[in-house]
Coordinates of C-alpha atoms in Angstrom, one line a residue:
M2 CA -31.9 23.7 159.4
T3 CA -30.6 23.8 155.8
I4 CA -31.0 27.1 154.0
F5 CA -30.2 28.3 150.5
L6 CA -27.9 31.4 150.2
N7 CA -26.4 32.7 147.0
G8 CA -26.2 29.3 145.2
E9 CA -25.3 27.2 148.2
Y10 CA -27.1 25.0 150.6
M11 CA -25.8 25.2 154.2
P12 CA -26.8 25.1 157.9
I13 CA -28.4 28.3 158.9
E14 CA -25.7 28.8 161.5
E15 CA -23.1 29.2 158.7
A16 CA -25.1 31.7 156.7
K17 CA -23.6 35.2 156.5
I18 CA -24.2 38.3 154.5
P19 CA -22.2 41.6 154.4
V20 CA -23.4 44.4 156.7
L21 CA -23.5 46.7 153.6
D22 CA -26.2 44.5 152.0
R23 CA -28.8 46.9 150.8
G24 CA -31.5 44.7 152.3
F25 CA -30.0 45.4 155.7
I26 CA -29.2 49.0 155.1
F27 CA -32.3 50.2 153.1
G28 CA -34.8 47.3 153.1
D29 CA -34.0 47.2 149.3
G30 CA -35.5 43.9 148.4
V31 CA -38.5 41.7 148.0
Y32 CA -39.8 38.4 149.4
E33 CA -42.2 35.6 148.8
V34 CA -43.8 33.0 151.0
I35 CA -44.7 29.6 149.4
P36 CA -46.7 26.9 151.2
V37 CA -45.7 23.3 150.7
Y38 CA -48.1 20.4 151.2
S39 CA -47.0 16.8 151.1
K40 CA -43.5 18.0 149.9
R41 CA -45.0 19.8 146.9
A42 CA -45.0 23.6 146.6
F43 CA -48.5 24.9 146.3
R44 CA -49.3 27.1 143.3
L45 CA -45.6 27.5 142.6
E46 CA -46.1 29.2 139.2
E47 CA -48.4 31.8 140.6
H48 CA -46.0 32.5 143.5
L49 CA -43.1 32.9 141.1
H50 CA -45.1 35.2 138.9
R51 CA -45.9 37.4 141.9
L52 CA -42.2 37.4 142.8
Q53 CA -41.5 38.6 139.3
H54 CA -44.0 41.4 139.7
S55 CA -42.3 42.5 142.9
L56 CA -38.8 42.4 141.3
D57 CA -40.1 44.4 138.3
G58 CA -41.6 46.9 140.8
I59 CA -38.2 47.6 142.3
R60 CA -36.3 47.3 139.0
L61 CA -34.3 44.3 140.0
D62 CA -33.5 41.5 137.5
N63 CA -34.7 38.0 138.4
P64 CA -31.5 36.0 139.3
Y65 CA -33.1 32.6 138.2
S66 CA -35.4 31.3 135.5
M67 CA -38.7 29.5 136.4
D68 CA -37.1 26.1 136.0
E69 CA -34.1 27.1 138.1
W70 CA -36.3 28.4 140.9
T71 CA -38.3 25.1 140.7
A72 CA -35.2 23.0 141.1
I73 CA -33.8 25.1 144.0
I74 CA -37.2 25.0 145.8
N75 CA -37.6 21.2 145.3
K76 CA -34.1 20.6 146.6
L77 CA -34.6 22.7 149.7
V78 CA -38.0 21.1 150.4
A79 CA -36.4 17.6 150.1
A80 CA -33.7 18.6 152.6
H81 CA -36.4 18.9 155.4
Q82 CA -38.4 16.1 156.8
D83 CA -41.7 17.9 157.3
E84 CA -44.4 17.0 154.8
D85 CA -46.0 20.4 155.1
Q86 CA -43.7 23.4 155.0
Y87 CA -43.6 27.0 154.1
L88 CA -40.7 28.6 152.2
Y89 CA -39.5 32.1 152.9
L90 CA -37.7 33.5 149.8
H91 CA -35.8 36.8 150.1
I92 CA -33.9 38.7 147.4
T93 CA -32.0 42.0 147.9
R94 CA -30.2 44.2 145.5
G95 CA -26.9 43.0 147.1
A96 CA -24.0 44.6 148.9
A97 CA -22.6 48.0 147.9
K98 CA -21.4 51.2 149.3
R99 CA -24.2 53.1 151.2
D100 CA -25.8 55.3 148.6
H101 CA -29.6 55.6 148.0
A102 CA -29.1 55.3 144.2
F103 CA -28.8 51.8 142.7
P104 CA -25.2 50.5 142.5
N105 CA -23.6 51.3 139.2
P106 CA -22.5 49.0 137.8
P107 CA -25.0 46.6 139.4
V108 CA -23.8 44.1 142.0
S109 CA -24.9 40.5 142.5
P110 CA -28.2 40.2 144.3
T111 CA -28.4 38.4 147.6
V112 CA -30.8 35.4 147.4
F113 CA -31.8 33.6 150.6
M114 CA -34.4 30.9 151.2
M115 CA -35.4 28.9 154.2
S116 CA -38.1 26.3 155.1
R117 CA -40.1 26.1 158.2
P118 CA -42.8 23.6 159.3
L119 CA -46.3 24.7 158.2
L120 CA -48.8 24.1 160.9
S121 CA -52.5 23.9 160.2
P122 CA -54.8 26.3 162.1
L123 CA -55.9 24.9 165.4
T124 CA -59.4 23.2 165.3
A125 CA -60.5 25.3 168.2
L126 CA -59.8 28.5 166.2
L127 CA -61.6 27.2 163.2
E128 CA -64.6 26.5 165.3
S129 CA -64.6 29.8 167.3
G130 CA -63.0 32.2 164.8
V131 CA -60.5 34.9 165.7
C132 CA -60.7 38.5 166.7
A133 CA -59.3 41.5 164.8
V134 CA -58.9 45.2 165.3
T135 CA -59.0 48.1 162.8
A136 CA -56.3 50.7 162.3
T137 CA -55.5 53.4 159.7
D138 CA -53.6 52.1 156.7
N139 CA -50.6 54.4 156.9
R140 CA -48.3 52.5 154.5
W141 CA -46.9 53.6 151.2
L142 CA -48.7 53.5 147.8
R143 CA -47.0 50.4 146.4
C144 CA -48.4 47.6 148.6
D145 CA -48.6 45.4 145.6
I146 CA -44.9 45.0 145.8
K147 CA -44.0 42.3 148.4
S148 CA -41.3 44.5 149.9
I149 CA -39.0 43.3 152.8
A150 CA -39.4 46.8 154.2
L151 CA -42.2 45.8 156.5
L152 CA -42.0 48.1 159.5
P153 CA -45.5 49.6 158.9
N154 CA -46.9 46.1 158.7
V155 CA -45.0 45.0 161.8
L156 CA -46.4 47.9 163.8
L157 CA -49.9 47.4 162.6
R158 CA -49.7 43.6 163.3
Q159 CA -48.4 44.4 166.8
T160 CA -51.5 46.5 167.4
A161 CA -53.5 43.3 167.0
V162 CA -51.2 41.3 169.2
D163 CA -51.4 43.9 171.9
A164 CA -55.2 43.5 171.8
G165 CA -54.9 39.7 172.0
C166 CA -56.2 39.4 168.4
A167 CA -55.1 37.6 165.3
E168 CA -55.1 40.5 162.8
T169 CA -55.4 44.2 162.1
I170 CA -57.8 45.2 159.3
L171 CA -56.5 48.2 157.5
I172 CA -58.6 51.2 156.7
R173 CA -57.3 53.7 154.1
Q174 CA -58.5 57.3 154.3
G175 CA -60.4 58.4 151.2
I176 CA -59.3 61.4 149.2
D177 CA -61.2 64.0 147.1
G178 CA -64.5 63.4 148.9
E179 CA -64.1 59.6 148.7
G180 CA -65.1 57.7 151.9
D181 CA -62.7 55.6 153.9
F182 CA -62.4 52.1 152.7
M183 CA -60.8 48.7 153.6
T184 CA -57.6 47.5 151.9
E185 CA -56.4 44.3 153.6
G186 CA -55.0 42.9 156.8
A187 CA -51.5 43.6 158.1
A188 CA -50.5 40.1 157.0
S189 CA -53.5 38.8 155.1
N190 CA -56.3 39.5 152.7
I191 CA -59.8 40.3 154.0
F192 CA -63.2 39.4 152.6
V193 CA -66.6 40.8 153.6
V194 CA -69.7 38.7 153.4
K195 CA -73.1 40.4 153.2
D196 CA -76.5 38.8 152.3
G197 CA -74.8 35.6 151.1
T198 CA -72.4 37.5 148.7
L199 CA -68.6 37.3 149.1
I200 CA -67.1 40.7 148.6
A201 CA -63.3 41.2 147.9
P202 CA -61.4 44.5 147.6
P203 CA -59.9 45.0 144.1
K204 CA -56.3 44.1 143.3
D205 CA -54.5 47.5 142.9
N206 CA -51.5 49.2 144.3
L207 CA -53.0 49.5 147.8
M208 CA -53.0 45.7 148.6
L209 CA -50.9 42.7 148.0
P210 CA -52.4 40.3 145.4
G211 CA -52.8 37.2 147.5
I212 CA -52.5 33.8 146.0
T213 CA -55.0 32.4 148.5
Y214 CA -57.3 35.4 147.7
D215 CA -57.3 34.1 144.0
V216 CA -58.1 30.6 145.1
I217 CA -61.1 31.7 147.2
L218 CA -62.6 33.7 144.3
E219 CA -62.0 30.8 141.9
L220 CA -63.7 28.4 144.4
A221 CA -66.6 30.8 144.7
A222 CA -67.0 31.0 140.9
A223 CA -66.8 27.2 140.5
N224 CA -69.4 26.5 143.2
D225 CA -72.0 29.1 142.4
I226 CA -71.2 31.3 145.4
P227 CA -72.1 34.9 144.6
S228 CA -69.1 37.2 144.7
L229 CA -68.1 40.7 143.9
V230 CA -64.7 42.5 143.5
R231 CA -65.0 46.2 144.3
K232 CA -64.0 48.8 146.8
I233 CA -65.4 48.1 150.3
D234 CA -66.6 51.1 152.3
V235 CA -65.5 51.1 156.0
A236 CA -69.2 50.9 157.1
E237 CA -69.6 47.6 155.2
V238 CA -66.8 46.1 157.3
F239 CA -68.6 46.9 160.5
S240 CA -72.0 45.8 159.3
A241 CA -70.7 42.5 157.7
D242 CA -72.5 39.2 158.3
E243 CA -69.1 37.6 158.2
L244 CA -65.4 38.6 157.8
L245 CA -62.8 36.2 156.4
M246 CA -59.1 36.4 156.4
T247 CA -56.9 34.5 154.0
S248 CA -53.1 34.0 153.5
S249 CA -50.7 31.3 152.4
T250 CA -50.1 30.2 156.0
K251 CA -53.5 30.8 157.6
E252 CA -55.5 29.5 154.6
V253 CA -59.0 30.6 155.4
M254 CA -60.1 31.9 158.9
S255 CA -63.3 33.4 160.2
I256 CA -63.1 36.7 162.0
T257 CA -65.8 36.7 164.6
K258 CA -65.0 39.7 166.7
L259 CA -63.9 43.2 165.5
D260 CA -62.8 46.0 167.8
G261 CA -64.4 44.1 170.7
K262 CA -67.8 43.6 169.0
P263 CA -69.3 40.5 167.4
V264 CA -69.2 40.1 163.7
G265 CA -72.6 38.8 162.6
T266 CA -73.7 36.2 165.1
G267 CA -70.2 36.2 166.7
K268 CA -69.6 32.7 165.3
P269 CA -68.2 31.4 162.0
G270 CA -70.9 31.7 159.5
A271 CA -72.3 29.9 156.4
M272 CA -69.8 31.3 154.0
F273 CA -66.9 30.1 156.1
A274 CA -68.6 26.7 156.4
K275 CA -68.7 26.5 152.6
L276 CA -65.3 27.8 151.7
H277 CA -63.1 26.1 154.3
P278 CA -63.9 22.5 153.2
L279 CA -63.8 23.6 149.5
Y280 CA -60.3 25.0 150.0
Q281 CA -59.1 21.8 151.8
T282 CA -60.5 19.7 148.9
F283 CA -59.0 21.9 146.3
K284 CA -55.6 21.8 148.1
R285 CA -55.6 18.0 148.2
D286 CA -56.7 17.7 144.5
V287 CA -54.0 20.1 143.3
M288 CA -51.4 18.2 145.2
R289 CA -52.5 14.9 143.8
A290 CA -52.4 16.2 140.3
S291 CA -49.0 17.8 140.6

């Protein structure tokens, strides 16, 4: 497998970084995941804008321009035979003596990118849906930064794996008399469907602004599907007619069981039946036009 590391393309077996890299020592870095369909990066501009937001959030200069990123990404995609791939892009503040404060003067950032095959969700899972569990969202208050320091997400996601489920839906405890509310999944965005309306939590500091999340809301608006963006009370999650999870690699999936109990009818519902084919059509049209 060919990877990109600090300006060079090389086999992954030859890739090395110093043990004092701040990503290794502190988790001081950010990442991005970009799906690739038919050898074309999907919504690349939006992904790179989100990367810029994350870099701004940790006060790290972007090492490349938009055009330079595009060239690097296209070259890495071309180096792999898979038509559909996903790119993992990882930037740290670089290697320096162990000190919590930023290196002064700044050091060169570490930039790593790899490609892996992107596999479509199994037909059986699309037809049956997946199960999820709930857990308290005990992460920090800057979830809008796509930080490489993912230990809380790892533990929350493992809660789902231990239960034989696909995802953990995160519930944030309310403050100052506010009720508990849903934020997102451990590795996805979550939508609630009630009475034919698609409801999404707002983009704020408590959730990652998903690229697929944006596409779903755009598709709803373009196809006269009622939708709302607002805070979602925990009771609404448990009383939902449908629950949907979205991400760059999972695309759109129906959650049909939550904490061991059926969601709605216990089968993928009408909203999923509308949105899944709309997403597939949109994806194909975007790729043809690019």
